[in-house]
């Protein structure tokens, strides 16, 4: 589903990603962890070309990304690769249902009634069937994030990218969002999830990547990487997360 080959990216003179190569099979869930500034967000943003890169190639959901791609090439990609951010980024003047049903109508020309029916189904799936008419400011952070996940699902993506989806939430709201993501993992969605919640990472992930200074320092099943880290950076990172 995803193949990253020698991906490199600089910001000015700073090398943010260095020769990153990785493969992700359909249905895998990758938990991405590691110290601040290591390049986790940048890698995710390169995978759906929210950021360009300087060298290498990404093949994702059938699309090939390389330096110098134009926006016109990316329209299809953005429906196949969804992204959910730490800040939910809902449209404040639209209801929960309208937030979910808008893009399919515009991007994929789904008929209004069909988009609304699908939107309601997705709200049910994230546990918000009764809140379709609520505006974002009437919802808790955890509820807003679940609407954001439903909105991403409405495009029928083949891959979902999550950048710290629970970091902006109070602890009591994290569980409900993590439960939704875990359910998606169980249903076989291909996902990359940046998170600092190690229990969550261990629960959902087929593999864990530890990203440090622009490279994947460790890559393996949680039982290996988390239980038995080989690098100093991973050991130190996990030790701090446990404290
Ligand atoms: N627009 C930018 N201009 C210059 N440097 C940038 C820019 N965006 C990111 N960087 C740098 O790239 C590096 C990687 O940043 P990135 O946000 O990908 O890290 P991260 O692993 O997501 O960190 P965190 O855990 O804090 O979210 C950092 O050193 C950061 O300062
Ligand atoms: Mg980040």
PDB file of C-alpha atoms and ligand atoms in Angstrom:
ATOM      1  CA  UNK A   1       0.000   0.000   0.000  1.00  0.00           C
ATOM      2  CA  UNK A   2       2.901   2.345   0.789  1.00  0.00           C
ATOM      3  CA  UNK A   3       6.451   2.194  -0.477  1.00  0.00           C
ATOM      4  CA  UNK A   4       8.936   4.884   0.535  1.00  0.00           C
ATOM      5  CA  UNK A   5      12.272   4.866  -1.276  1.00  0.00           C
ATOM      6  CA  UNK A   6      15.199   6.981  -0.180  1.00  0.00           C
ATOM      7  CA  UNK A   7      13.060   9.933   0.811  1.00  0.00           C
ATOM      8  CA  UNK A   8      15.017  13.034   1.778  1.00  0.00           C
ATOM      9  CA  UNK A   9      13.846  16.471   2.792  1.00  0.00           C
ATOM     10  CA  UNK A  10      15.628  19.645   3.895  1.00  0.00           C
ATOM     11  CA  UNK A  11      14.364  22.819   5.494  1.00  0.00           C
ATOM     12  CA  UNK A  12      17.091  25.252   4.461  1.00  0.00           C
ATOM     13  CA  UNK A  13      20.315  23.560   5.434  1.00  0.00           C
ATOM     14  CA  UNK A  14      18.642  21.312   8.014  1.00  0.00           C
ATOM     15  CA  UNK A  15      18.134  17.718   6.911  1.00  0.00           C
ATOM     16  CA  UNK A  16      14.733  16.762   8.273  1.00  0.00           C
ATOM     17  CA  UNK A  17      14.378  13.366   6.564  1.00  0.00           C
ATOM     18  CA  UNK A  18      17.427  11.405   5.421  1.00  0.00           C
ATOM     19  CA  UNK A  19      17.155   8.569   2.954  1.00  0.00           C
ATOM     20  CA  UNK A  20      14.039   7.095   4.576  1.00  0.00           C
ATOM     21  CA  UNK A  21      12.917   3.783   3.060  1.00  0.00           C
ATOM     22  CA  UNK A  22       9.975   1.705   4.275  1.00  0.00           C
ATOM     23  CA  UNK A  23       7.175  -0.581   3.119  1.00  0.00           C
ATOM     24  CA  UNK A  24       3.664  -0.821   4.554  1.00  0.00           C
ATOM     25  CA  UNK A  25       1.304  -3.615   3.520  1.00  0.00           C
ATOM     26  CA  UNK A  26      -2.456  -3.216   3.161  1.00  0.00           C
ATOM     27  CA  UNK A  27      -4.179  -3.554   6.522  1.00  0.00           C
ATOM     28  CA  UNK A  28      -1.133  -2.740   8.632  1.00  0.00           C
ATOM     29  CA  UNK A  29      -1.227  -0.204  11.433  1.00  0.00           C
ATOM     30  CA  UNK A  30       2.099   1.512  12.082  1.00  0.00           C
ATOM     31  CA  UNK A  31       2.593   3.427  15.330  1.00  0.00           C
ATOM     32  CA  UNK A  32       5.190   6.170  14.868  1.00  0.00           C
ATOM     33  CA  UNK A  33       6.980   7.344  17.993  1.00  0.00           C
ATOM     34  CA  UNK A  34      10.179   9.151  18.861  1.00  0.00           C
ATOM     35  CA  UNK A  35      11.632  12.360  20.260  1.00  0.00           C
ATOM     36  CA  UNK A  36      10.315  15.820  19.391  1.00  0.00           C
ATOM     37  CA  UNK A  37      11.738  17.263  16.169  1.00  0.00           C
ATOM     38  CA  UNK A  38      12.691  13.846  14.816  1.00  0.00           C
ATOM     39  CA  UNK A  39      10.649  14.239  11.631  1.00  0.00           C
ATOM     40  CA  UNK A  40       7.428  12.290  12.371  1.00  0.00           C
ATOM     41  CA  UNK A  41       5.016  15.005  11.216  1.00  0.00           C
ATOM     42  CA  UNK A  42       7.177  15.837   8.221  1.00  0.00           C
ATOM     43  CA  UNK A  43       7.164  12.209   7.082  1.00  0.00           C
ATOM     44  CA  UNK A  44       3.352  12.005   7.297  1.00  0.00           C
ATOM     45  CA  UNK A  45       2.986  15.289   5.417  1.00  0.00           C
ATOM     46  CA  UNK A  46       5.286  14.059   2.660  1.00  0.00           C
ATOM     47  CA  UNK A  47       3.162  10.907   2.274  1.00  0.00           C
ATOM     48  CA  UNK A  48       0.147  12.889   1.079  1.00  0.00           C
ATOM     49  CA  UNK A  49       2.266  15.668  -0.399  1.00  0.00           C
ATOM     50  CA  UNK A  50       1.162  18.376   1.976  1.00  0.00           C
ATOM     51  CA  UNK A  51       4.918  18.941   1.862  1.00  0.00           C
ATOM     52  CA  UNK A  52       7.167  18.368  -1.111  1.00  0.00           C
ATOM     53  CA  UNK A  53      10.510  16.623  -0.728  1.00  0.00           C
ATOM     54  CA  UNK A  54      13.964  16.911  -2.261  1.00  0.00           C
ATOM     55  CA  UNK A  55      14.823  13.373  -3.278  1.00  0.00           C
ATOM     56  CA  UNK A  56      13.376   9.890  -3.403  1.00  0.00           C
ATOM     57  CA  UNK A  57       9.973   8.509  -4.249  1.00  0.00           C
ATOM     58  CA  UNK A  58       6.742   7.533  -2.498  1.00  0.00           C
ATOM     59  CA  UNK A  59       4.229   5.103  -3.969  1.00  0.00           C
ATOM     60  CA  UNK A  60       1.009   5.242  -1.963  1.00  0.00           C
ATOM     61  CA  UNK A  61      -2.452   3.829  -2.772  1.00  0.00           C
ATOM     62  CA  UNK A  62      -1.385   3.519  -6.399  1.00  0.00           C
ATOM     63  CA  UNK A  63      -0.095   7.102  -6.755  1.00  0.00           C
ATOM     64  CA  UNK A  64       3.576   7.886  -7.325  1.00  0.00           C
ATOM     65  CA  UNK A  65       4.995  10.985  -5.617  1.00  0.00           C
ATOM     66  CA  UNK A  66       8.320  12.499  -6.498  1.00  0.00           C
ATOM     67  CA  UNK A  67       9.922  15.948  -6.196  1.00  0.00           C
ATOM     68  CA  UNK A  68       8.162  18.542  -8.341  1.00  0.00           C
ATOM     69  CA  UNK A  69       4.679  17.010  -8.502  1.00  0.00           C
ATOM     70  CA  UNK A  70       1.936  19.480  -9.396  1.00  0.00           C
ATOM     71  CA  UNK A  71      -1.327  19.907  -7.528  1.00  0.00           C
ATOM     72  CA  UNK A  72      -3.349  18.656 -10.493  1.00  0.00           C
ATOM     73  CA  UNK A  73      -1.713  15.246 -10.089  1.00  0.00           C
ATOM     74  CA  UNK A  74      -2.719  15.130  -6.442  1.00  0.00           C
ATOM     75  CA  UNK A  75      -6.489  15.420  -6.537  1.00  0.00           C
ATOM     76  CA  UNK A  76      -6.993  11.654  -6.600  1.00  0.00           C
ATOM     77  CA  UNK A  77      -4.324  11.124  -3.977  1.00  0.00           C
ATOM     78  CA  UNK A  78      -6.007  13.310  -1.371  1.00  0.00           C
ATOM     79  CA  UNK A  79      -9.191  11.235  -1.500  1.00  0.00           C
ATOM     80  CA  UNK A  80      -7.267   7.965  -1.177  1.00  0.00           C
ATOM     81  CA  UNK A  81      -5.014   9.171   1.637  1.00  0.00           C
ATOM     82  CA  UNK A  82      -6.870  10.846   4.509  1.00  0.00           C
ATOM     83  CA  UNK A  83      -5.272  12.757   7.344  1.00  0.00           C
ATOM     84  CA  UNK A  84      -6.382  13.562  10.885  1.00  0.00           C
ATOM     85  CA  UNK A  85      -4.524  16.237  12.839  1.00  0.00           C
ATOM     86  CA  UNK A  86      -3.945  17.029  16.496  1.00  0.00           C
ATOM     87  CA  UNK A  87      -6.187  20.094  16.090  1.00  0.00           C
ATOM     88  CA  UNK A  88      -9.398  18.813  14.590  1.00  0.00           C
ATOM     89  CA  UNK A  89      -9.743  21.570  11.950  1.00  0.00           C
ATOM     90  CA  UNK A  90     -13.520  21.218  11.579  1.00  0.00           C
ATOM     91  CA  UNK A  91     -15.379  23.969   9.734  1.00  0.00           C
ATOM     92  CA  UNK A  92     -16.862  26.008  12.621  1.00  0.00           C
ATOM     93  CA  UNK A  93     -19.935  27.205  10.711  1.00  0.00           C
ATOM     94  CA  UNK A  94     -20.986  23.697   9.590  1.00  0.00           C
ATOM     95  CA  UNK A  95     -22.744  21.025  11.657  1.00  0.00           C
ATOM     96  CA  UNK A  96     -21.085  17.684  12.376  1.00  0.00           C
ATOM     97  CA  UNK A  97     -23.009  16.081   9.522  1.00  0.00           C
ATOM     98  CA  UNK A  98     -22.270  18.930   7.102  1.00  0.00           C
ATOM     99  CA  UNK A  99     -18.568  18.718   7.959  1.00  0.00           C
ATOM    100  CA  UNK A 100     -18.614  15.054   6.969  1.00  0.00           C
ATOM    101  CA  UNK A 101     -20.844  15.282   3.892  1.00  0.00           C
ATOM    102  CA  UNK A 102     -19.246  18.336   2.246  1.00  0.00           C
ATOM    103  CA  UNK A 103     -16.088  16.965   0.636  1.00  0.00           C
ATOM    104  CA  UNK A 104     -17.650  13.874  -0.985  1.00  0.00           C
ATOM    105  CA  UNK A 105     -20.167  16.160  -2.751  1.00  0.00           C
ATOM    106  CA  UNK A 106     -17.482  18.516  -4.019  1.00  0.00           C
ATOM    107  CA  UNK A 107     -14.594  16.175  -4.708  1.00  0.00           C
ATOM    108  CA  UNK A 108     -16.382  13.016  -5.803  1.00  0.00           C
ATOM    109  CA  UNK A 109     -19.696  14.510  -6.943  1.00  0.00           C
ATOM    110  CA  UNK A 110     -21.647  12.314  -4.535  1.00  0.00           C
ATOM    111  CA  UNK A 111     -25.315  13.335  -4.576  1.00  0.00           C
ATOM    112  CA  UNK A 112     -26.390  15.378  -1.526  1.00  0.00           C
ATOM    113  CA  UNK A 113     -28.825  12.837  -0.062  1.00  0.00           C
ATOM    114  CA  UNK A 114     -26.396   9.957  -0.456  1.00  0.00           C
ATOM    115  CA  UNK A 115     -23.609  11.985   1.175  1.00  0.00           C
ATOM    116  CA  UNK A 116     -25.881  12.779   4.128  1.00  0.00           C
ATOM    117  CA  UNK A 117     -26.953   9.134   4.542  1.00  0.00           C
ATOM    118  CA  UNK A 118     -23.340   7.980   4.503  1.00  0.00           C
ATOM    119  CA  UNK A 119     -22.439  10.800   6.901  1.00  0.00           C
ATOM    120  CA  UNK A 120     -25.055   9.608   9.392  1.00  0.00           C
ATOM    121  CA  UNK A 121     -23.771   6.039   9.159  1.00  0.00           C
ATOM    122  CA  UNK A 122     -20.247   7.253   9.898  1.00  0.00           C
ATOM    123  CA  UNK A 123     -21.440   9.348  12.836  1.00  0.00           C
ATOM    124  CA  UNK A 124     -23.110   6.202  14.215  1.00  0.00           C
ATOM    125  CA  UNK A 125     -19.861   4.312  13.782  1.00  0.00           C
ATOM    126  CA  UNK A 126     -17.892   6.851  15.828  1.00  0.00           C
ATOM    127  CA  UNK A 127     -20.593   6.884  18.511  1.00  0.00           C
ATOM    128  CA  UNK A 128     -22.160  10.252  17.634  1.00  0.00           C
ATOM    129  CA  UNK A 129     -25.352   9.215  15.853  1.00  0.00           C
ATOM    130  CA  UNK A 130     -27.426  11.636  17.919  1.00  0.00           C
ATOM    131  CA  UNK A 131     -25.179  14.696  17.409  1.00  0.00           C
ATOM    132  CA  UNK A 132     -25.427  15.208  13.654  1.00  0.00           C
ATOM    133  CA  UNK A 133     -26.907  18.705  14.028  1.00  0.00           C
ATOM    134  CA  UNK A 134     -24.323  19.957  16.538  1.00  0.00           C
ATOM    135  CA  UNK A 135     -21.789  22.634  15.621  1.00  0.00           C
ATOM    136  CA  UNK A 136     -18.152  22.068  16.567  1.00  0.00           C
ATOM    137  CA  UNK A 137     -18.298  24.530  19.497  1.00  0.00           C
ATOM    138  CA  UNK A 138     -21.168  22.458  20.950  1.00  0.00           C
ATOM    139  CA  UNK A 139     -19.023  19.311  21.000  1.00  0.00           C
ATOM    140  CA  UNK A 140     -16.243  18.213  23.367  1.00  0.00           C
ATOM    141  CA  UNK A 141     -12.717  17.846  22.029  1.00  0.00           C
ATOM    142  CA  UNK A 142     -13.082  14.079  21.888  1.00  0.00           C
ATOM    143  CA  UNK A 143     -16.355  14.380  20.007  1.00  0.00           C
ATOM    144  CA  UNK A 144     -14.852  16.886  17.561  1.00  0.00           C
ATOM    145  CA  UNK A 145     -11.965  14.548  16.883  1.00  0.00           C
ATOM    146  CA  UNK A 146     -14.380  11.676  16.234  1.00  0.00           C
ATOM    147  CA  UNK A 147     -16.228  13.896  13.734  1.00  0.00           C
ATOM    148  CA  UNK A 148     -12.860  14.638  12.094  1.00  0.00           C
ATOM    149  CA  UNK A 149     -12.204  10.892  11.798  1.00  0.00           C
ATOM    150  CA  UNK A 150     -15.672  10.338  10.307  1.00  0.00           C
ATOM    151  CA  UNK A 151     -14.967  13.160   7.859  1.00  0.00           C
ATOM    152  CA  UNK A 152     -11.772  11.455   6.741  1.00  0.00           C
ATOM    153  CA  UNK A 153     -13.625   8.129   6.375  1.00  0.00           C
ATOM    154  CA  UNK A 154     -16.315   9.748   4.216  1.00  0.00           C
ATOM    155  CA  UNK A 155     -13.849   9.903   1.328  1.00  0.00           C
ATOM    156  CA  UNK A 156     -13.457   6.100   1.472  1.00  0.00           C
ATOM    157  CA  UNK A 157      -9.681   6.402   1.850  1.00  0.00           C
ATOM    158  CA  UNK A 158      -7.289   3.511   1.367  1.00  0.00           C
ATOM    159  CA  UNK A 159      -4.835   4.938   3.893  1.00  0.00           C
ATOM    160  CA  UNK A 160      -5.373   7.102   6.976  1.00  0.00           C
ATOM    161  CA  UNK A 161      -2.608   9.198   8.518  1.00  0.00           C
ATOM    162  CA  UNK A 162      -3.008  10.404  12.120  1.00  0.00           C
ATOM    163  CA  UNK A 163      -0.679  13.021  13.617  1.00  0.00           C
ATOM    164  CA  UNK A 164      -1.010  12.885  17.416  1.00  0.00           C
ATOM    165  CA  UNK A 165      -4.795  12.507  17.292  1.00  0.00           C
ATOM    166  CA  UNK A 166      -5.197  12.477  21.090  1.00  0.00           C
ATOM    167  CA  UNK A 167      -2.517  14.982  22.159  1.00  0.00           C
ATOM    168  CA  UNK A 168      -4.871  17.980  22.344  1.00  0.00           C
ATOM    169  CA  UNK A 169      -7.417  16.058  24.450  1.00  0.00           C
ATOM    170  CA  UNK A 170      -7.963  15.720  28.172  1.00  0.00           C
ATOM    171  CA  UNK A 171      -7.148  12.208  29.376  1.00  0.00           C
ATOM    172  CA  UNK A 172     -10.806  11.240  29.847  1.00  0.00           C
ATOM    173  CA  UNK A 173     -11.525  11.998  26.182  1.00  0.00           C
ATOM    174  CA  UNK A 174      -8.540  10.162  24.778  1.00  0.00           C
ATOM    175  CA  UNK A 175     -10.025   6.720  25.332  1.00  0.00           C
ATOM    176  CA  UNK A 176     -13.064   7.328  23.135  1.00  0.00           C
ATOM    177  CA  UNK A 177     -10.870   8.517  20.246  1.00  0.00           C
ATOM    178  CA  UNK A 178      -8.398   5.666  20.705  1.00  0.00           C
ATOM    179  CA  UNK A 179     -11.300   3.193  20.692  1.00  0.00           C
ATOM    180  CA  UNK A 180     -12.442   4.497  17.299  1.00  0.00           C
ATOM    181  CA  UNK A 181      -8.919   4.183  15.847  1.00  0.00           C
ATOM    182  CA  UNK A 182      -8.559   0.708  17.330  1.00  0.00           C
ATOM    183  CA  UNK A 183     -11.853  -0.315  15.705  1.00  0.00           C
ATOM    184  CA  UNK A 184     -10.514   0.882  12.337  1.00  0.00           C
ATOM    185  CA  UNK A 185      -7.379  -1.192  12.850  1.00  0.00           C
ATOM    186  CA  UNK A 186      -9.527  -4.241  13.566  1.00  0.00           C
ATOM    187  CA  UNK A 187     -11.474  -3.622  10.359  1.00  0.00           C
ATOM    188  CA  UNK A 188      -8.253  -3.696   8.340  1.00  0.00           C
ATOM    189  CA  UNK A 189      -7.750  -0.011   7.517  1.00  0.00           C
ATOM    190  CA  UNK A 190      -4.136   0.810   6.611  1.00  0.00           C
ATOM    191  CA  UNK A 191      -2.982   3.472   9.068  1.00  0.00           C
ATOM    192  CA  UNK A 192       0.057   5.385  10.231  1.00  0.00           C
ATOM    193  CA  UNK A 193      -0.474   6.860  13.687  1.00  0.00           C
ATOM    194  CA  UNK A 194       1.962   9.258  15.340  1.00  0.00           C
ATOM    195  CA  UNK A 195       1.385   8.972  19.073  1.00  0.00           C
ATOM    196  CA  UNK A 196       3.151   9.272  22.397  1.00  0.00           C
ATOM    197  CA  UNK A 197       0.653   6.910  24.076  1.00  0.00           C
ATOM    198  CA  UNK A 198       2.742   3.753  24.353  1.00  0.00           C
ATOM    199  CA  UNK A 199      -0.041   1.476  25.601  1.00  0.00           C
ATOM    200  CA  UNK A 200      -2.193   2.564  22.676  1.00  0.00           C
ATOM    201  CA  UNK A 201       0.700   2.088  20.232  1.00  0.00           C
ATOM    202  CA  UNK A 202       1.312  -1.416  21.554  1.00  0.00           C
ATOM    203  CA  UNK A 203      -2.406  -2.262  21.372  1.00  0.00           C
ATOM    204  CA  UNK A 204      -3.078  -1.179  17.806  1.00  0.00           C
ATOM    205  CA  UNK A 205       0.192  -1.495  15.933  1.00  0.00           C
ATOM    206  CA  UNK A 206       1.402  -4.320  13.752  1.00  0.00           C
ATOM    207  CA  UNK A 207       4.726  -2.458  13.745  1.00  0.00           C
ATOM    208  CA  UNK A 208       6.300   0.423  15.621  1.00  0.00           C
ATOM    209  CA  UNK A 209       8.681   2.895  13.996  1.00  0.00           C
ATOM    210  CA  UNK A 210      10.983   4.929  16.192  1.00  0.00           C
ATOM    211  CA  UNK A 211      11.891   8.054  14.225  1.00  0.00           C
ATOM    212  CA  UNK A 212      14.938  10.036  15.295  1.00  0.00           C
ATOM    213  CA  UNK A 213      16.883  12.766  13.493  1.00  0.00           C
ATOM    214  CA  UNK A 214      15.215  12.089  10.174  1.00  0.00           C
ATOM    215  CA  UNK A 215      15.598   8.317  10.029  1.00  0.00           C
ATOM    216  CA  UNK A 216      13.651   5.243  11.117  1.00  0.00           C
ATOM    217  CA  UNK A 217      15.916   4.114  13.934  1.00  0.00           C
ATOM    218  CA  UNK A 218      13.854   1.010  14.765  1.00  0.00           C
ATOM    219  CA  UNK A 219      11.127  -0.865  12.897  1.00  0.00           C
ATOM    220  CA  UNK A 220       9.479  -3.999  14.245  1.00  0.00           C
ATOM    221  CA  UNK A 221       6.511  -5.472  16.076  1.00  0.00           C
ATOM    222  CA  UNK A 222       5.707  -3.801  19.409  1.00  0.00           C
ATOM    223  CA  UNK A 223       6.721  -6.925  21.271  1.00  0.00           C
ATOM    224  CA  UNK A 224      10.258  -6.423  19.938  1.00  0.00           C
ATOM    225  CA  UNK A 225      10.691  -2.673  19.642  1.00  0.00           C
ATOM    226  CA  UNK A 226       8.860  -1.594  22.791  1.00  0.00           C
ATOM    227  CA  UNK A 227       9.769  -4.558  24.969  1.00  0.00           C
ATOM    228  CA  UNK A 228      13.324  -4.844  23.769  1.00  0.00           C
ATOM    229  CA  UNK A 229      14.658  -1.679  22.099  1.00  0.00           C
ATOM    230  CA  UNK A 230      18.067  -1.954  20.458  1.00  0.00           C
ATOM    231  CA  UNK A 231      19.009   1.700  20.102  1.00  0.00           C
ATOM    232  CA  UNK A 232      19.847   4.223  22.816  1.00  0.00           C
ATOM    233  CA  UNK A 233      17.346   6.700  21.416  1.00  0.00           C
ATOM    234  CA  UNK A 234      14.468   4.197  21.661  1.00  0.00           C
ATOM    235  CA  UNK A 235      15.467   3.080  25.163  1.00  0.00           C
ATOM    236  CA  UNK A 236      15.676   6.666  26.358  1.00  0.00           C
ATOM    237  CA  UNK A 237      12.379   7.615  24.655  1.00  0.00           C
ATOM    238  CA  UNK A 238      10.453   4.695  26.194  1.00  0.00           C
ATOM    239  CA  UNK A 239      11.987   5.317  29.600  1.00  0.00           C
ATOM    240  CA  UNK A 240      10.764   8.923  29.540  1.00  0.00           C
ATOM    241  CA  UNK A 241       7.268   7.894  28.357  1.00  0.00           C
ATOM    242  CA  UNK A 242       6.912   5.502  31.291  1.00  0.00           C
ATOM    243  CA  UNK A 243       7.819   8.098  33.880  1.00  0.00           C
TER     244      UNK A 243
HETATM  245  N1  LIG B   1       8.656  24.897   8.064  1.00  0.00           N
HETATM  246  C1  LIG B   1       9.798  24.533   8.656  1.00  0.00           C
HETATM  247  N2  LIG B   1      10.919  25.281   8.522  1.00  0.00           N
HETATM  248  C2  LIG B   1      12.083  24.916   9.098  1.00  0.00           C
HETATM  249  N3  LIG B   1      12.240  23.810   9.842  1.00  0.00           N
HETATM  250  C3  LIG B   1      11.160  23.038  10.016  1.00  0.00           C
HETATM  251  C4  LIG B   1       9.884  23.342   9.432  1.00  0.00           C
HETATM  252  N4  LIG B   1       9.012  22.375   9.784  1.00  0.00           N
HETATM  253  C5  LIG B   1       9.705  21.511  10.538  1.00  0.00           C
HETATM  254  N5  LIG B   1      10.991  21.903  10.678  1.00  0.00           N
HETATM  255  C6  LIG B   1      12.034  21.178  11.412  1.00  0.00           C
HETATM  256  O1  LIG B   1      12.023  19.845  10.960  1.00  0.00           O
HETATM  257  C7  LIG B   1      12.332  18.970  12.039  1.00  0.00           C
HETATM  258  C8  LIG B   1      11.272  17.874  12.124  1.00  0.00           C
HETATM  259  O2  LIG B   1      10.049  18.468  12.492  1.00  0.00           O
HETATM  260  P1  LIG B   1       8.743  17.583  12.707  1.00  0.00           P
HETATM  261  O3  LIG B   1       7.644  18.539  12.994  1.00  0.00           O
HETATM  262  O4  LIG B   1       8.582  16.676  11.556  1.00  0.00           O
HETATM  263  O5  LIG B   1       9.126  16.749  13.997  1.00  0.00           O
HETATM  264  P2  LIG B   1       8.205  15.781  14.901  1.00  0.00           P
HETATM  265  O6  LIG B   1       8.935  14.498  15.030  1.00  0.00           O
HETATM  266  O7  LIG B   1       6.834  15.758  14.345  1.00  0.00           O
HETATM  267  O8  LIG B   1       8.229  16.512  16.319  1.00  0.00           O
HETATM  268  P3  LIG B   1       7.072  16.615  17.454  1.00  0.00           P
HETATM  269  O9  LIG B   1       7.103  15.318  18.217  1.00  0.00           O
HETATM  270  O10 LIG B   1       7.518  17.758  18.311  1.00  0.00           O
HETATM  271  O11 LIG B   1       5.775  16.878  16.777  1.00  0.00           O
HETATM  272  C9  LIG B   1      12.456  19.826  13.278  1.00  0.00           C
HETATM  273  O12 LIG B   1      13.809  20.048  13.515  1.00  0.00           O
HETATM  274  C10 LIG B   1      11.772  21.098  12.887  1.00  0.00           C
HETATM  275  O13 LIG B   1      12.322  22.181  13.566  1.00  0.00           O
HETATM  276 MG1  LIG B   2       4.978  16.359  15.065  1.00  0.00          MG
END
